[in-house]
Amino acid sequence: MGKKIFLFFSILIIIFLFSCERLQDATEGTLIFIVKDSVTEEPIIGAQIKITQNGQLKVTASTDENGQYKFIGNEGEYNYEVSKLNYLPKTGSTKVYANEERKINILLDKAENNPPTFLNYVSPVDNEIVKEKDVIFRWSANDIEKDTIFYNIYLKYVGNEFFKLNSSPITQNTYTYEPEIKGQYQWKIELWDEPNIDHKIMVLEAPRFYYDPTYDSTINHKPTISLIYPINTIIDKSLVTLSWEASDIDKDH
């Protein structure tokens, strides 16, 4: 009897796990990237495809002998970048729909001068905790023709919009900035060289880091207070209602 009960529950568990797997698969869809030369329309073999979601890298892959790459992912919105030596890169966004297969046709234009290539973020990287007052952003890139690379750096407090930190393009691959408040931030880089100034490349990857300096008291700002009533007035009442406004940039209580 005990063996029969054990077998019965084992079968139920297997059925449950199988159902969960089928349910998970039901949320997936397929994107087929088809990369071709914009003039000859010949397939481009070995084009690099980077797919990100919310700034997080999901996959880096290359097109096959037919200039294609098949991506299977959960339902949602994704960004992609397609690049190949001697071509101008292309970026875009698309959606994955559950149980759907969609084709994404990409035509790459030949480049008279190769644009710079972003290699990687050095610091801060995903989930890094920054304890210093100043955040030192570092990244790596190269240019096959040895042209000077220009950069813009963008930052956002998670939940807000990106804003540009530098007032003019920078040429070094490091930048120092002191955020106003503690919390989680996300950053990304835009790069180009002089021959490709009209083809600036916004890097889709955007690492998230935690800004939590511990030793500088100026990081936590004092609240600001504005008096509303009474101000510079003569009061002839026995009871006075005082009013004011206060705010705190650190969102403290």
C-alpha positions as a LaTeX table, in Angstrom:
\begin{tabular}{lrrr}
\hline
Residue & $x$ (\AA) & $y$ (\AA) & $z$ (\AA) \\
\hline
Met1 & 0.00 & 0.00 & 0.00 \\
Gly2 & 2.82 & 2.39 & 0.95 \\
Lys3 & 4.58 & 1.77 & $-2.36$ \\
Lys4 & 1.38 & 2.56 & $-4.29$ \\
Ile5 & 0.91 & 5.87 & $-2.44$ \\
Phe6 & 4.57 & 6.78 & $-3.07$ \\
Leu7 & 4.19 & 5.95 & $-6.77$ \\
Phe8 & 0.97 & 7.98 & $-6.97$ \\
Phe9 & 2.54 & 11.10 & $-5.47$ \\
Ser10 & 5.66 & 10.65 & $-7.61$ \\
Ile11 & 3.49 & 10.68 & $-10.73$ \\
Leu12 & 1.68 & 13.82 & $-9.49$ \\
Ile13 & 5.00 & 15.60 & $-8.92$ \\
Ile14 & 6.22 & 14.66 & $-12.41$ \\
Ile15 & 2.98 & 15.91 & $-13.96$ \\
Phe16 & 3.24 & 19.17 & $-11.97$ \\
Leu17 & 6.85 & 19.77 & $-13.01$ \\
Phe18 & 6.02 & 19.01 & $-16.63$ \\
Ser19 & 3.08 & 21.43 & $-16.49$ \\
Cys20 & 5.32 & 24.17 & $-15.05$ \\
Glu21 & 7.83 & 23.60 & $-17.83$ \\
Arg22 & 5.12 & 23.79 & $-20.47$ \\
Leu23 & 3.77 & 26.95 & $-18.83$ \\
Gln24 & 7.23 & 28.56 & $-18.91$ \\
Asp25 & 7.72 & 27.58 & $-22.53$ \\
Ala26 & 4.36 & 29.14 & $-23.35$ \\
Thr27 & 5.77 & 32.57 & $-22.45$ \\
Glu28 & 8.65 & 32.26 & $-24.94$ \\
Gly29 & 8.89 & 33.48 & $-28.50$ \\
Thr30 & 11.46 & 33.51 & $-31.29$ \\
Leu31 & 13.26 & 36.25 & $-33.20$ \\
Ile32 & 15.16 & 35.40 & $-36.37$ \\
Phe33 & 17.71 & 38.07 & $-37.26$ \\
Ile34 & 18.57 & 38.21 & $-40.97$ \\
Val35 & 21.60 & 40.41 & $-41.69$ \\
Lys36 & 22.47 & 41.48 & $-45.24$ \\
Asp37 & 24.62 & 43.97 & $-47.13$ \\
Ser38 & 22.46 & 47.02 & $-47.89$ \\
Val39 & 23.69 & 47.22 & $-51.50$ \\
Thr40 & 24.24 & 43.64 & $-52.64$ \\
Glu41 & 21.70 & 42.11 & $-50.25$ \\
Glu42 & 24.13 & 39.25 & $-49.75$ \\
Pro43 & 23.97 & 37.62 & $-46.30$ \\
Ile44 & 26.66 & 38.82 & $-43.89$ \\
Ile45 & 28.35 & 35.91 & $-42.17$ \\
Gly46 & 29.78 & 36.41 & $-38.70$ \\
Ala47 & 27.99 & 39.67 & $-37.88$ \\
Gln48 & 27.92 & 40.18 & $-34.12$ \\
Ile49 & 24.53 & 40.53 & $-32.48$ \\
Lys50 & 24.12 & 41.83 & $-28.93$ \\
Ile51 & 20.69 & 41.59 & $-27.32$ \\
Thr52 & 19.89 & 43.49 & $-24.13$ \\
Gln53 & 16.86 & 44.03 & $-21.94$ \\
Asn54 & 16.64 & 47.01 & $-19.57$ \\
Gly55 & 20.36 & 47.59 & $-20.09$ \\
Gln56 & 21.28 & 44.01 & $-19.13$ \\
Leu57 & 23.12 & 41.88 & $-21.69$ \\
Lys58 & 21.14 & 38.76 & $-22.57$ \\
Val59 & 23.24 & 37.24 & $-25.33$ \\
Thr60 & 26.13 & 37.90 & $-27.69$ \\
Ala61 & 26.09 & 35.78 & $-30.84$ \\
Ser62 & 27.16 & 35.68 & $-34.50$ \\
Thr63 & 25.19 & 35.12 & $-37.67$ \\
Asp64 & 25.57 & 31.78 & $-39.47$ \\
Glu65 & 26.44 & 31.00 & $-43.11$ \\
Asn66 & 23.03 & 32.35 & $-44.11$ \\
Gly67 & 23.52 & 35.62 & $-42.22$ \\
Gln68 & 20.96 & 34.54 & $-39.64$ \\
Tyr69 & 20.70 & 34.10 & $-35.91$ \\
Lys70 & 17.76 & 32.65 & $-33.96$ \\
Phe71 & 17.02 & 34.08 & $-30.53$ \\
Ile72 & 14.55 & 32.42 & $-28.15$ \\
Gly73 & 13.51 & 34.50 & $-25.18$ \\
Asn74 & 10.71 & 35.29 & $-22.78$ \\
Glu75 & 7.94 & 37.61 & $-23.89$ \\
Gly76 & 8.96 & 41.25 & $-23.61$ \\
Glu77 & 10.82 & 44.15 & $-25.21$ \\
Tyr78 & 14.48 & 43.87 & $-26.21$ \\
Asn79 & 17.17 & 46.07 & $-27.73$ \\
Tyr80 & 19.75 & 44.85 & $-30.20$ \\
Glu81 & 22.98 & 45.97 & $-31.84$ \\
Val82 & 24.34 & 44.42 & $-35.03$ \\
Ser83 & 27.94 & 45.08 & $-36.04$ \\
Lys84 & 30.56 & 43.79 & $-38.46$ \\
Leu85 & 34.04 & 44.95 & $-39.46$ \\
Asn86 & 33.93 & 47.38 & $-42.42$ \\
Tyr87 & 30.24 & 48.10 & $-41.78$ \\
Leu88 & 28.38 & 50.74 & $-39.79$ \\
Pro89 & 26.60 & 49.17 & $-36.80$ \\
Lys90 & 22.85 & 49.31 & $-36.39$ \\
Thr91 & 20.74 & 49.33 & $-33.25$ \\
Gly92 & 17.05 & 48.89 & $-32.71$ \\
Ser93 & 14.32 & 47.58 & $-30.45$ \\
Thr94 & 11.79 & 44.83 & $-30.94$ \\
Lys95 & 9.39 & 42.64 & $-29.00$ \\
Val96 & 9.14 & 38.94 & $-28.36$ \\
Tyr97 & 5.59 & 37.62 & $-28.35$ \\
Ala98 & 4.68 & 34.31 & $-26.73$ \\
Asn99 & 4.50 & 31.38 & $-29.16$ \\
Glu100 & 5.37 & 33.64 & $-32.10$ \\
Glu101 & 8.28 & 33.57 & $-34.53$ \\
Arg102 & 9.22 & 36.92 & $-36.04$ \\
Lys103 & 11.86 & 37.89 & $-38.61$ \\
Ile104 & 14.03 & 40.97 & $-38.11$ \\
Asn105 & 15.69 & 42.12 & $-41.35$ \\
Ile106 & 18.87 & 44.15 & $-40.86$ \\
Leu107 & 20.67 & 45.92 & $-43.74$ \\
Leu108 & 24.19 & 47.10 & $-42.90$ \\
Asp109 & 25.87 & 49.93 & $-44.81$ \\
Lys110 & 29.52 & 49.73 & $-45.78$ \\
Ala111 & 31.83 & 51.99 & $-43.79$ \\
Glu112 & 34.54 & 54.09 & $-45.40$ \\
Asn113 & 36.16 & 54.28 & $-41.98$ \\
Asn114 & 35.52 & 51.71 & $-39.24$ \\
Pro115 & 33.79 & 53.21 & $-36.21$ \\
Pro116 & 35.25 & 52.58 & $-32.75$ \\
Thr117 & 34.39 & 49.40 & $-30.89$ \\
Phe118 & 33.20 & 49.39 & $-27.30$ \\
Leu119 & 34.90 & 46.55 & $-25.41$ \\
Asn120 & 33.61 & 46.51 & $-21.84$ \\
Tyr121 & 32.74 & 48.37 & $-18.67$ \\
Val122 & 35.53 & 48.28 & $-16.10$ \\
Ser123 & 33.85 & 49.92 & $-13.10$ \\
Pro124 & 31.40 & 50.21 & $-11.59$ \\
Val125 & 29.95 & 46.97 & $-12.92$ \\
Asp126 & 26.60 & 45.30 & $-12.26$ \\
Asn127 & 25.70 & 45.09 & $-8.56$ \\
Glu128 & 28.92 & 46.79 & $-7.46$ \\
Ile129 & 28.65 & 48.83 & $-4.26$ \\
Val130 & 30.50 & 52.15 & $-4.40$ \\
Lys131 & 31.60 & 53.29 & $-0.95$ \\
Glu132 & 33.66 & 56.31 & $-2.00$ \\
Lys133 & 32.25 & 59.83 & $-2.25$ \\
Asp134 & 33.34 & 60.13 & $-5.90$ \\
Val135 & 32.31 & 57.50 & $-8.42$ \\
Ile136 & 35.10 & 56.83 & $-10.91$ \\
Phe137 & 33.62 & 55.51 & $-14.15$ \\
Arg138 & 35.98 & 53.44 & $-16.30$ \\
Trp139 & 35.47 & 51.62 & $-19.58$ \\
Ser140 & 37.45 & 50.22 & $-22.51$ \\
Ala141 & 37.18 & 50.79 & $-26.27$ \\
Asn142 & 39.42 & 50.73 & $-29.33$ \\
Asp143 & 39.57 & 52.00 & $-32.90$ \\
Ile144 & 41.12 & 49.83 & $-35.58$ \\
Glu145 & 42.30 & 52.92 & $-37.52$ \\
Lys146 & 43.70 & 54.48 & $-34.31$ \\
Asp147 & 41.39 & 57.48 & $-34.63$ \\
Thr148 & 40.72 & 59.50 & $-31.49$ \\
Ile149 & 37.61 & 58.21 & $-29.74$ \\
Phe150 & 35.13 & 60.69 & $-28.28$ \\
Tyr151 & 32.72 & 59.82 & $-25.47$ \\
Asn152 & 29.58 & 60.98 & $-23.73$ \\
Ile153 & 28.65 & 59.40 & $-20.41$ \\
Tyr154 & 25.06 & 59.06 & $-19.22$ \\
Leu155 & 23.74 & 58.34 & $-15.74$ \\
Lys156 & 20.36 & 57.84 & $-14.17$ \\
Tyr157 & 18.92 & 57.17 & $-10.75$ \\
Val158 & 16.99 & 53.95 & $-11.32$ \\
Gly159 & 13.40 & 54.92 & $-12.00$ \\
Asn160 & 14.32 & 58.24 & $-13.62$ \\
Glu161 & 15.63 & 59.17 & $-17.07$ \\
Phe162 & 19.25 & 59.15 & $-18.25$ \\
Phe163 & 21.06 & 62.50 & $-18.32$ \\
Lys164 & 24.46 & 63.39 & $-19.77$ \\
Leu165 & 27.20 & 64.06 & $-17.22$ \\
Asn166 & 29.83 & 65.74 & $-19.40$ \\
Ser167 & 29.20 & 69.17 & $-20.89$ \\
Ser168 & 31.52 & 68.53 & $-23.86$ \\
Pro169 & 32.87 & 65.31 & $-25.42$ \\
Ile170 & 35.70 & 63.63 & $-23.55$ \\
Thr171 & 38.56 & 61.59 & $-25.00$ \\
Gln172 & 39.79 & 59.72 & $-21.92$ \\
Asn173 & 38.08 & 56.50 & $-20.87$ \\
Thr174 & 37.49 & 57.60 & $-17.29$ \\
Tyr175 & 35.22 & 60.14 & $-15.63$ \\
Thr176 & 34.68 & 61.18 & $-12.01$ \\
Tyr177 & 31.34 & 62.31 & $-10.61$ \\
Glu178 & 29.73 & 62.72 & $-7.19$ \\
Pro179 & 26.03 & 61.79 & $-7.22$ \\
Glu180 & 23.70 & 63.92 & $-5.13$ \\
Ile181 & 21.98 & 61.12 & $-3.25$ \\
Lys182 & 22.52 & 57.52 & $-2.27$ \\
Gly183 & 20.76 & 54.73 & $-4.11$ \\
Gln184 & 20.86 & 52.56 & $-7.21$ \\
Tyr185 & 22.18 & 54.04 & $-10.44$ \\
Gln186 & 22.64 & 52.93 & $-14.02$ \\
Trp187 & 25.17 & 54.28 & $-16.52$ \\
Lys188 & 26.10 & 53.92 & $-20.18$ \\
Ile189 & 28.50 & 55.25 & $-22.79$ \\
Glu190 & 28.12 & 56.86 & $-26.22$ \\
Leu191 & 31.16 & 56.84 & $-28.51$ \\
Trp192 & 32.31 & 57.90 & $-31.97$ \\
Asp193 & 35.35 & 59.02 & $-33.92$ \\
Glu194 & 35.77 & 62.07 & $-36.15$ \\
Pro195 & 35.13 & 60.29 & $-39.49$ \\
Asn196 & 31.90 & 58.82 & $-38.06$ \\
Ile197 & 30.63 & 61.82 & $-36.15$ \\
Asp198 & 27.22 & 61.33 & $-37.79$ \\
His199 & 27.09 & 57.72 & $-36.60$ \\
Lys200 & 27.44 & 57.92 & $-32.85$ \\
Ile201 & 27.10 & 54.58 & $-31.09$ \\
Met202 & 25.03 & 54.40 & $-27.92$ \\
Val203 & 26.10 & 51.31 & $-25.98$ \\
Leu204 & 23.01 & 49.32 & $-25.04$ \\
Glu205 & 24.50 & 47.69 & $-21.97$ \\
Ala206 & 24.00 & 49.82 & $-18.86$ \\
Pro207 & 25.40 & 48.42 & $-15.60$ \\
Arg208 & 23.55 & 49.04 & $-12.34$ \\
Phe209 & 25.48 & 49.89 & $-9.20$ \\
Tyr210 & 24.71 & 50.95 & $-5.64$ \\
Tyr211 & 26.02 & 54.28 & $-4.40$ \\
Asp212 & 26.42 & 54.03 & $-0.65$ \\
Pro213 & 29.31 & 56.22 & 0.60 \\
Thr214 & 29.99 & 55.75 & 4.29 \\
Tyr215 & 32.52 & 58.30 & 5.51 \\
Asp216 & 31.52 & 61.73 & 4.19 \\
Ser217 & 28.85 & 63.56 & 6.20 \\
Thr218 & 28.08 & 65.90 & 3.30 \\
Ile219 & 26.55 & 63.01 & 1.39 \\
Asn220 & 23.44 & 63.19 & 3.54 \\
His221 & 22.11 & 66.68 & 3.04 \\
Lys222 & 20.35 & 68.78 & 5.65 \\
Pro223 & 16.65 & 69.32 & 5.10 \\
Thr224 & 15.59 & 72.73 & 3.80 \\
Ile225 & 12.86 & 74.76 & 5.50 \\
Ser226 & 10.81 & 77.66 & 4.10 \\
Leu227 & 8.68 & 79.75 & 6.43 \\
Ile228 & 5.21 & 80.58 & 5.15 \\
Tyr229 & 3.41 & 82.38 & 8.01 \\
Pro230 & 4.02 & 84.60 & 9.87 \\
Ile231 & 6.82 & 86.47 & 8.11 \\
Asn232 & 7.68 & 90.12 & 8.86 \\
Thr233 & 4.23 & 90.92 & 10.14 \\
Ile234 & 2.59 & 92.29 & 13.30 \\
Ile235 & 0.31 & 89.80 & 15.02 \\
Asp236 & $-2.59$ & 91.07 & 17.08 \\
Lys237 & $-4.12$ & 87.70 & 17.89 \\
Ser238 & $-3.72$ & 85.54 & 20.98 \\
Leu239 & $-3.58$ & 82.37 & 18.91 \\
Val240 & $-1.30$ & 82.10 & 15.88 \\
Thr241 & $-1.13$ & 79.28 & 13.36 \\
Leu242 & 2.43 & 78.75 & 12.26 \\
Ser243 & 3.05 & 77.25 & 8.82 \\
Trp244 & 6.14 & 76.18 & 6.89 \\
Glu245 & 7.36 & 73.87 & 4.16 \\
Ala246 & 10.24 & 71.41 & 4.41 \\
Ser247 & 11.95 & 69.07 & 1.98 \\
Asp248 & 14.84 & 66.62 & 2.05 \\
Ile249 & 16.85 & 65.78 & $-1.06$ \\
Asp250 & 17.86 & 62.44 & 0.48 \\
Lys251 & 14.18 & 61.56 & 1.03 \\
Asp252 & 14.79 & 61.07 & 4.76 \\
His253 & 11.85 & 61.37 & 7.17 \\
\hline
\end{tabular}
